[in-house]
Every structure is written in structure tokens, then in C-alpha cells.
PDB file of C-alpha atoms in Angstrom:
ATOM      1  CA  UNK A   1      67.526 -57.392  40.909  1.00 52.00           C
ATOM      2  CA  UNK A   2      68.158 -56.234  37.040  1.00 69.00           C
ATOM      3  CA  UNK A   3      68.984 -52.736  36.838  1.00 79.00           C
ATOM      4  CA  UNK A   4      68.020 -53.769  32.859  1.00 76.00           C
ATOM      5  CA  UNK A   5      64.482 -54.321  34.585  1.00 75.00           C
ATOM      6  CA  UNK A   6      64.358 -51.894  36.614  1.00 77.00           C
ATOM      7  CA  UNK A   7      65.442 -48.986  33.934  1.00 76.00           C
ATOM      8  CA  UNK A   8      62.652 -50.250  31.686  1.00 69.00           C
ATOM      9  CA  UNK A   9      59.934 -49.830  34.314  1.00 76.00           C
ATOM     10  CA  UNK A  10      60.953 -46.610  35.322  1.00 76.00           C
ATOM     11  CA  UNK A  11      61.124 -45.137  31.316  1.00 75.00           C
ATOM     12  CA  UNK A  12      57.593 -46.474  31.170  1.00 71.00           C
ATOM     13  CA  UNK A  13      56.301 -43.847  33.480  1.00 73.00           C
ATOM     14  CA  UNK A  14      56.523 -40.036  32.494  1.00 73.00           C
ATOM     15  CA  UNK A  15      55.316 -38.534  35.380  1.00 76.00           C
ATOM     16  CA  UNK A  16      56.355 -38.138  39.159  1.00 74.00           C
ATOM     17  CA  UNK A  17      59.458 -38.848  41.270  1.00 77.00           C
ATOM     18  CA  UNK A  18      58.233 -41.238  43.472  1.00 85.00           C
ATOM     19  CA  UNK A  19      58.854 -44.545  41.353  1.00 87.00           C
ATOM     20  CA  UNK A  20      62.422 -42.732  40.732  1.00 92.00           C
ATOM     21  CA  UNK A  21      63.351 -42.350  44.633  1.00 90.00           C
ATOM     22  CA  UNK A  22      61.392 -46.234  45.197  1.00 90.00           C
ATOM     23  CA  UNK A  23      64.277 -47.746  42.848  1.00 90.00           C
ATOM     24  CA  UNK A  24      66.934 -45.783  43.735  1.00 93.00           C
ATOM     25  CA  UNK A  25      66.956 -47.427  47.412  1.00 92.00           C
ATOM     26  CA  UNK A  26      66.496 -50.939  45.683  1.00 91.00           C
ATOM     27  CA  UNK A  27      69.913 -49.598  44.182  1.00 92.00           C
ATOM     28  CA  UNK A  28      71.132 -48.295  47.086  1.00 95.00           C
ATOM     29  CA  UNK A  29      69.896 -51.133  49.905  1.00 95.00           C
ATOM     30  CA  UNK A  30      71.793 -53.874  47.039  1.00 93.00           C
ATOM     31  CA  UNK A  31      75.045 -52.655  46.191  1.00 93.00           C
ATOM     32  CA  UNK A  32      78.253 -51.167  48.027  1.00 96.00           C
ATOM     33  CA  UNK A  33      78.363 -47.818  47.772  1.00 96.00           C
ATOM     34  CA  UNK A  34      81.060 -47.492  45.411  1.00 96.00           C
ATOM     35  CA  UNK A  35      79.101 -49.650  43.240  1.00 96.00           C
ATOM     36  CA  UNK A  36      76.660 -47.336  42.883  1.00 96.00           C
ATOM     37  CA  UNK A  37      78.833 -44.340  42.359  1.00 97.00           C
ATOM     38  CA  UNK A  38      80.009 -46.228  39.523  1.00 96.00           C
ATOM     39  CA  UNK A  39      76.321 -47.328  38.385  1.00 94.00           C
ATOM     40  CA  UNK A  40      75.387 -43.859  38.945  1.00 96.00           C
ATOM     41  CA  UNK A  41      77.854 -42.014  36.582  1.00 96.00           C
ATOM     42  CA  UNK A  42      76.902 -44.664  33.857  1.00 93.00           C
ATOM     43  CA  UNK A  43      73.597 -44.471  33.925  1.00 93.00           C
ATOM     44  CA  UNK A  44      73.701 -40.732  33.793  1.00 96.00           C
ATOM     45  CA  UNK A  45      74.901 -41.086  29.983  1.00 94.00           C
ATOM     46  CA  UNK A  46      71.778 -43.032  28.835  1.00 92.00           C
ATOM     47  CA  UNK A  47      69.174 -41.219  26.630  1.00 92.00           C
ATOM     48  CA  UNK A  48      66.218 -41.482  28.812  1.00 90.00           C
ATOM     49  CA  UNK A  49      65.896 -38.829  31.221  1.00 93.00           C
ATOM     50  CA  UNK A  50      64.078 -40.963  33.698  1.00 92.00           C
ATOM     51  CA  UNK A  51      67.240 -42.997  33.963  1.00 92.00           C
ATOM     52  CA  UNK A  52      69.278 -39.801  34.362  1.00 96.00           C
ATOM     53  CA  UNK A  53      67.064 -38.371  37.189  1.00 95.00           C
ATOM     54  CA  UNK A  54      67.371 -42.194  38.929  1.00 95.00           C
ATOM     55  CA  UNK A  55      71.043 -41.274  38.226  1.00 97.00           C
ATOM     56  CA  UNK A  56      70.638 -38.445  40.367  1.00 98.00           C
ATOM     57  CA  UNK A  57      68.712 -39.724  43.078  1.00 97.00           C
ATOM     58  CA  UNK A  58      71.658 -41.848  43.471  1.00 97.00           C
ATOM     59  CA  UNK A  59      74.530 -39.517  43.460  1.00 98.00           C
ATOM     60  CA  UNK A  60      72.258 -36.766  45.921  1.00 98.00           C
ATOM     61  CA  UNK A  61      72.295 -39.810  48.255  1.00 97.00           C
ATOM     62  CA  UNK A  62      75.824 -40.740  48.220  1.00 98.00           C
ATOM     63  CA  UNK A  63      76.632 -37.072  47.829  1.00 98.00           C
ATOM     64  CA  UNK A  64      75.837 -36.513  51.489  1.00 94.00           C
ATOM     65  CA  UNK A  65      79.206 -37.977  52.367  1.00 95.00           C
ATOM     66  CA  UNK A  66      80.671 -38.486  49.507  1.00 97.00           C
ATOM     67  CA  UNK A  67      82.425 -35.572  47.774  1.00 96.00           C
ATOM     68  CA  UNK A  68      83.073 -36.468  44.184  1.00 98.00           C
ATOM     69  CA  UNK A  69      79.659 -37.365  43.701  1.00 98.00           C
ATOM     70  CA  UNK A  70      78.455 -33.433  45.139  1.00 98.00           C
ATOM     71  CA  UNK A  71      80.898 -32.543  42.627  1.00 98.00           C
ATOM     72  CA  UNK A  72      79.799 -34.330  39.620  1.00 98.00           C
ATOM     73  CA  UNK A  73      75.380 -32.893  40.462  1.00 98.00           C
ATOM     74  CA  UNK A  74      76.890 -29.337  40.535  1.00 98.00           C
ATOM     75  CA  UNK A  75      79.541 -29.836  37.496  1.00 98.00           C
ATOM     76  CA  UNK A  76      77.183 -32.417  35.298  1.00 98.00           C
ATOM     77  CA  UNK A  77      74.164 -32.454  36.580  1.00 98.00           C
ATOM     78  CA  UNK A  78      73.672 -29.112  36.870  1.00 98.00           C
ATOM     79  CA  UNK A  79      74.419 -29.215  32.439  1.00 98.00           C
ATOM     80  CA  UNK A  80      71.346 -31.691  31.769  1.00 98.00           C
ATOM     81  CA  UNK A  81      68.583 -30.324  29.392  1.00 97.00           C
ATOM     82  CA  UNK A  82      66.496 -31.494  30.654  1.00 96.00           C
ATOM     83  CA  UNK A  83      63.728 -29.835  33.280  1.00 96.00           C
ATOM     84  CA  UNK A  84      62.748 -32.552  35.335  1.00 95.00           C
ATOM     85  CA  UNK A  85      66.132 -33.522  35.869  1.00 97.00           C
ATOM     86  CA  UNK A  86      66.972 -29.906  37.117  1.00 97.00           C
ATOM     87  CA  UNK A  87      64.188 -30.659  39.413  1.00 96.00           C
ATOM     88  CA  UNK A  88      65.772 -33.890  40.739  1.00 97.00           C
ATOM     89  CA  UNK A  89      68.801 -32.161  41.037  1.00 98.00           C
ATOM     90  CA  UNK A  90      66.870 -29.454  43.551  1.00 98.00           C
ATOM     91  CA  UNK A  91      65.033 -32.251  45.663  1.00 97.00           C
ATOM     92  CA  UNK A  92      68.706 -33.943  46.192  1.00 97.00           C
ATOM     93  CA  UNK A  93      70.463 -30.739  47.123  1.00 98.00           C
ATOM     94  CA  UNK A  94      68.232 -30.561  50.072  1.00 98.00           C
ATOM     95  CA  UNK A  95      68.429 -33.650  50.670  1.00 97.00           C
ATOM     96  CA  UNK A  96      72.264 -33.362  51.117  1.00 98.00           C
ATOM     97  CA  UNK A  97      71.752 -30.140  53.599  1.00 98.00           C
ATOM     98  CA  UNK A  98      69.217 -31.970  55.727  1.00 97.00           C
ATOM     99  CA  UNK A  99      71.587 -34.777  56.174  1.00 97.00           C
ATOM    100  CA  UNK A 100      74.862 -32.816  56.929  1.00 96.00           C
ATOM    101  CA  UNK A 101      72.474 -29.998  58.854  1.00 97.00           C
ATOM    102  CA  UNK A 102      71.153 -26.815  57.466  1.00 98.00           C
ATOM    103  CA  UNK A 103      73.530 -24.553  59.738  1.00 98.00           C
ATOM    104  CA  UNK A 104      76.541 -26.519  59.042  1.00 98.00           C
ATOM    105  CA  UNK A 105      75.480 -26.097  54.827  1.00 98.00           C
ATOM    106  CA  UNK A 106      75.888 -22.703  54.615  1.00 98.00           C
ATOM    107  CA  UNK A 107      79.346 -22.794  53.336  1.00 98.00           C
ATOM    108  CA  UNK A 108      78.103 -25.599  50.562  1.00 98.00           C
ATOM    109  CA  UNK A 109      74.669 -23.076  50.193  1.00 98.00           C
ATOM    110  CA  UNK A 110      76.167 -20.134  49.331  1.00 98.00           C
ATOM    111  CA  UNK A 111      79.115 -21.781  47.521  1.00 98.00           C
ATOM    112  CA  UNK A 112      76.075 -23.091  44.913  1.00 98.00           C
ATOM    113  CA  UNK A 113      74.628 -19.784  44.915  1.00 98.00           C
ATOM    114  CA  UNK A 114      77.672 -18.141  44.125  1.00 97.00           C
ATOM    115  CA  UNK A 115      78.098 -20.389  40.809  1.00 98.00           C
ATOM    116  CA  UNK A 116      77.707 -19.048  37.186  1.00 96.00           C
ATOM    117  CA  UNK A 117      75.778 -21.583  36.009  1.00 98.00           C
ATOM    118  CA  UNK A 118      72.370 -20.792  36.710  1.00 98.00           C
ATOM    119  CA  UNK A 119      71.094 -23.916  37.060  1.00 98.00           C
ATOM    120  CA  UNK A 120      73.490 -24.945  40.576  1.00 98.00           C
ATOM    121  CA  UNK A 121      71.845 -21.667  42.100  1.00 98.00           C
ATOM    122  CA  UNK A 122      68.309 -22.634  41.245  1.00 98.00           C
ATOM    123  CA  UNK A 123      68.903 -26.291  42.940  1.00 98.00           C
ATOM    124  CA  UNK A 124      69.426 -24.187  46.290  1.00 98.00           C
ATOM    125  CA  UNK A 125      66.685 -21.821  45.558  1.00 98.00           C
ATOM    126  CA  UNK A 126      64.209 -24.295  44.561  1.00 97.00           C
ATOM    127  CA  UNK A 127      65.642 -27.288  46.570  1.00 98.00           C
ATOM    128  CA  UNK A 128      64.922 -25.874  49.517  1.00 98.00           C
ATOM    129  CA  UNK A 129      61.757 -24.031  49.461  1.00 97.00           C
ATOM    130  CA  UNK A 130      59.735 -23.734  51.663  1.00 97.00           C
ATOM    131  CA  UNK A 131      62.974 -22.233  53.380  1.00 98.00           C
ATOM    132  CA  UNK A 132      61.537 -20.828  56.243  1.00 98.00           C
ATOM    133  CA  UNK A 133      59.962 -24.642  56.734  1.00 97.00           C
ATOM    134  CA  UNK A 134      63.555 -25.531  57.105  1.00 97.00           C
ATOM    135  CA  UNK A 135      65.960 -26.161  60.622  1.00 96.00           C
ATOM    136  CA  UNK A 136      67.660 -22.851  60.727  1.00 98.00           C
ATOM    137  CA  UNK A 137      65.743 -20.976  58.122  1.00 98.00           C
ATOM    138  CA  UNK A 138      63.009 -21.013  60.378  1.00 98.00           C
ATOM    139  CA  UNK A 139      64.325 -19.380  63.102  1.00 98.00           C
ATOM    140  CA  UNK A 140      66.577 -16.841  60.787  1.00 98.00           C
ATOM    141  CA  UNK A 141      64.424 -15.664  57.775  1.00 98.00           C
ATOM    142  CA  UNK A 142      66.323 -12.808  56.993  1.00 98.00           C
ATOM    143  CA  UNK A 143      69.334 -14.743  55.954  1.00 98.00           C
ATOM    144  CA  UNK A 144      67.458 -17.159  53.745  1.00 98.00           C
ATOM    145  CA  UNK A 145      65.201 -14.002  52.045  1.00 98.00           C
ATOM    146  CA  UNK A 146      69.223 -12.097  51.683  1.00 98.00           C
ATOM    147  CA  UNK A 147      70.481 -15.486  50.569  1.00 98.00           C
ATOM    148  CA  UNK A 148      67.625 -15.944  47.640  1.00 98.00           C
ATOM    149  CA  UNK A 149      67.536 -12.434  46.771  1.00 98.00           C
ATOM    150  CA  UNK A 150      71.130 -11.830  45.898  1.00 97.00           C
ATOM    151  CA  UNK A 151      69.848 -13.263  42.276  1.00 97.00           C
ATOM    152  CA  UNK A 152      66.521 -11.198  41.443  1.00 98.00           C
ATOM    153  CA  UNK A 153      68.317  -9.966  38.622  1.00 98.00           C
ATOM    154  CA  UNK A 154      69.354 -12.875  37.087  1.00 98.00           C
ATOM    155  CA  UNK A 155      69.437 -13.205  33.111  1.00 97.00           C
ATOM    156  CA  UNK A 156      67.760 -16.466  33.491  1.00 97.00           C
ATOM    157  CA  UNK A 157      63.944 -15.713  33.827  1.00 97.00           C
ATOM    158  CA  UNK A 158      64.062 -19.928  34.747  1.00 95.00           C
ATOM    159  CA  UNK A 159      66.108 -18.754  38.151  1.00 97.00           C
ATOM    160  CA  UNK A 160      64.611 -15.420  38.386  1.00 98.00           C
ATOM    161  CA  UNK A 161      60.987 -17.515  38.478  1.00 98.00           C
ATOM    162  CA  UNK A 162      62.571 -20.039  41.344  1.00 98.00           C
ATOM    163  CA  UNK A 163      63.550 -16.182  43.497  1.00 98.00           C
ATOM    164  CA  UNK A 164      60.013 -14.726  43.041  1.00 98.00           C
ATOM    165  CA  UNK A 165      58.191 -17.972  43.991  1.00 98.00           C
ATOM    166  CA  UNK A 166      60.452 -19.104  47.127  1.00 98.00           C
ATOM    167  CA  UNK A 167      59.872 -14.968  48.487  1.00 98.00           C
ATOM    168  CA  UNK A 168      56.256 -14.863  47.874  1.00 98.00           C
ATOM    169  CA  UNK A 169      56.042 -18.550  49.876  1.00 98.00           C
ATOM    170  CA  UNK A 170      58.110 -16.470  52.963  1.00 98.00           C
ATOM    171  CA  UNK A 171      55.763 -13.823  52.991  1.00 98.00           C
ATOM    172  CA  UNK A 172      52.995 -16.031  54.149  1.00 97.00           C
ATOM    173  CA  UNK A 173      54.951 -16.026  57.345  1.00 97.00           C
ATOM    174  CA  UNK A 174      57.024 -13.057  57.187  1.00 98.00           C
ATOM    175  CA  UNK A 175      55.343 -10.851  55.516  1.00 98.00           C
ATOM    176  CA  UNK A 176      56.709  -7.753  56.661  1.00 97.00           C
ATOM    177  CA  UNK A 177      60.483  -8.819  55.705  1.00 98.00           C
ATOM    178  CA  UNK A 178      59.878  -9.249  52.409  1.00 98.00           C
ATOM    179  CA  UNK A 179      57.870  -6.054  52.007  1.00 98.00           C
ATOM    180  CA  UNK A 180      61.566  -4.224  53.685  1.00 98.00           C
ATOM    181  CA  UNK A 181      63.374  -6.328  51.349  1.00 98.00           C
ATOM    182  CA  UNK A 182      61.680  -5.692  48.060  1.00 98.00           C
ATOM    183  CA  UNK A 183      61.072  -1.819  48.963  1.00 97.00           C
ATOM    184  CA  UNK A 184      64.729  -1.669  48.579  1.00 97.00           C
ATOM    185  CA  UNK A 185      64.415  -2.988  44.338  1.00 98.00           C
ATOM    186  CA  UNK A 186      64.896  -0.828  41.736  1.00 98.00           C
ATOM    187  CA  UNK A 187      61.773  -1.723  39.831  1.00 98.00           C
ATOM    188  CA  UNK A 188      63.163   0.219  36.755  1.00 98.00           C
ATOM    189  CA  UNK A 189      65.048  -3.089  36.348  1.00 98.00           C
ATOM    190  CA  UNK A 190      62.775  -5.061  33.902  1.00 98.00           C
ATOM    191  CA  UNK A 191      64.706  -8.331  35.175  1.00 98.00           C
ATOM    192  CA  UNK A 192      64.369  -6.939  39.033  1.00 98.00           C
ATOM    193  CA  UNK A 193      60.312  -5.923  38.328  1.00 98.00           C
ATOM    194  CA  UNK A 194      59.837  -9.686  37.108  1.00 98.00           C
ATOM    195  CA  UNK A 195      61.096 -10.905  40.497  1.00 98.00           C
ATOM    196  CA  UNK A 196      58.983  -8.615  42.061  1.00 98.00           C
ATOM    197  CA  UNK A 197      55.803  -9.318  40.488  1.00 98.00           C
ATOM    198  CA  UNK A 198      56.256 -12.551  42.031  1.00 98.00           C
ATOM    199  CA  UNK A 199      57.855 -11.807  45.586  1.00 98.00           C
ATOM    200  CA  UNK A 200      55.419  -9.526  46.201  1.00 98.00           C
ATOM    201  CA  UNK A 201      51.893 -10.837  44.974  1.00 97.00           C
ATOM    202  CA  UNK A 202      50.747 -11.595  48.343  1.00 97.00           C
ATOM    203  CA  UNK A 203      51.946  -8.365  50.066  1.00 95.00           C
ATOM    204  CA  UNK A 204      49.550  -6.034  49.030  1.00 74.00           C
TER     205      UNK A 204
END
């Protein structure tokens, strides 16, 4: 296998994540994994984002159990200008709490959501919707609706759009928790009435 080949064939397509994950185990199944670590943290320098999301996919697998590549997706990663890698980013952070266990993540959860950048918080927010689809979640709403709605009033409209959308999919389910949660809002807040707009659409 050529990761020359394979980094051509994945730049040729523009859309999706599938042909990114689909490589990234060739990657993974061939080499140690310190080798990929090391592939990894090259290939997130090239130019093409598609190679930086494979990147990704790489490091959100190893990062499972390996804690210098966590560190590098929340410290690097979590820089990248680009939007689709922000979403790879997301769809590895999950990834990471499904394997260690969604319970046993809430120290690593609320340690992203506590960051500055906004950009870690949003891979928990988004990573992980549907929450209430999620082991743990699922049988304690109200601490992933408190979790997600400690940033409604974000500066970044980007994050603030991730809070409103991962409420509003709760309140297909629980609707009556996030109409006590957003009653509490001060809706004065233009920042606070954006969330809302979106946390709430289904309530009414």
C-alpha cells in the first residue's frame, strides 16, 4: 500500500467521510501504531484538507488510548480552518467516548467543554449529538441538556448553532426539559435569543 496512492485518491473526492474512515483502517490494519502516530502528525501539515481530515481519523483512533494524540485533536486540530475538518474532529471525539465509555468520559467531556477555544467545545457538542441516543445520555438527559447549555451564549454563532441544534434534537424526546431549561434564558441576550430560536423550534 502507497500512502502516495492512497492521498491522491482521497484529494480526488470533495465530498463525504466515508472514503476518509475506508483508508484510514488500510492505515491503521498496515502499520504499528506508532507508525501511524508518526504518519498521522505528518500528514496533518499537507495542504489538502482531505489529507488532514484522514489525519484525523487517524489520531481519533489512536487517541482512544493513546494520550498525546487526544492532545494534539484538541491543541491542533481543534486550530484547522477548515470546516470539514472541524467536523472530523467531532465524529472522532465520539468516537474516543464510545470506546473508553460515555460515563467514564465525563471528566474528558467537560474538560473539552470547559476550553476557550471554541472549536474543542463544539467537537463535544456536535460529536455527540444525538446525545440522548447515547449510553448514559439516554438514561440522564438533564446532564447532557446542562452540559450543552452552559455555552448558549457563546461569541461564536458557529458553537452557538451546534447548542441550538443538539437541544432542539432532545426535545423530540424530552420535550418538557428543554422547555424548563430554556424558560430559565434571558432572551434579552441577542447571543442567548439565537440559541433559543433554535432549542426551542419544536416546543411550541
Amino acid at each position: 500500500m502507497h500512502i502516495d496512492k492512497i492521498l491522491h485518491d482521497i484529494a480526488a473526492i470533495e465530498h463525504g467521510f466515508q472514503h476518509i474512515l475506508d483508508r484510514a483502517n488500510e492505515i491503521l490494519s498496515t502499520y504499528s501504531k506508532e507508525q501511524c502516530f508518526e504518519l498521522a502528525l505528518e500528514l496533518f501539515k499537507h495542504e489538502a484538507y482531505q489529507t488532514r481530515m484522514l489525519a484525523t481519523t487517524i489520531l481519533g483512533r489512536l487517541a482512544a488510548t493513546n494520550n498525546d494524540a487526544l492532545c494534539f485533536l484538541k491543541e491542533q486540530v481543534s486550530t484547522d480552518k477548515n470546516w470539514r475538518v472541524q467536523e472530523m474532529l467531532a465524529k472522532v471525539f465520539d468516537k474516543v467516548c464510545e470506546h473508553r465509555g460515555y460515563k467514564v468520559s465525563l471528566p474528558l467531556i467537560e474538560e473539552w467543554l470547559n476550553d476557550n477555544n471554541p472549536n474543542v467545545i463544539r467537537a463535544v457538542t456536535e460529536g455527540l449529538r444525538i446525545w440522548t441516543n447515547r449510553p448514559f445520555f439516554k438514561e440522564n438527559p438533564s446532564v447532557a441538556i446542562a452540559l450543552i447549555a452552559k455555552h448558549k451564549e457563546s461569541e461564536s454563532e458557529y458553537l452557538r448553532k451546534s447548542i441550538g441544534n443538539a437541544l432542539r434534537d432532545i426535545s423530540k424526546k424530552h420535550a418538557e426539559l428543554i422547555r424548563q431549561e430554556v424558560q430559565q434564558w434571558d432572551l434579552s441576550n441577542p447571543r442567548i435569543l439565537f440559541t433559543y430560536k433554535l432549542a426551542a423550534k419544536l416546543l411550541n
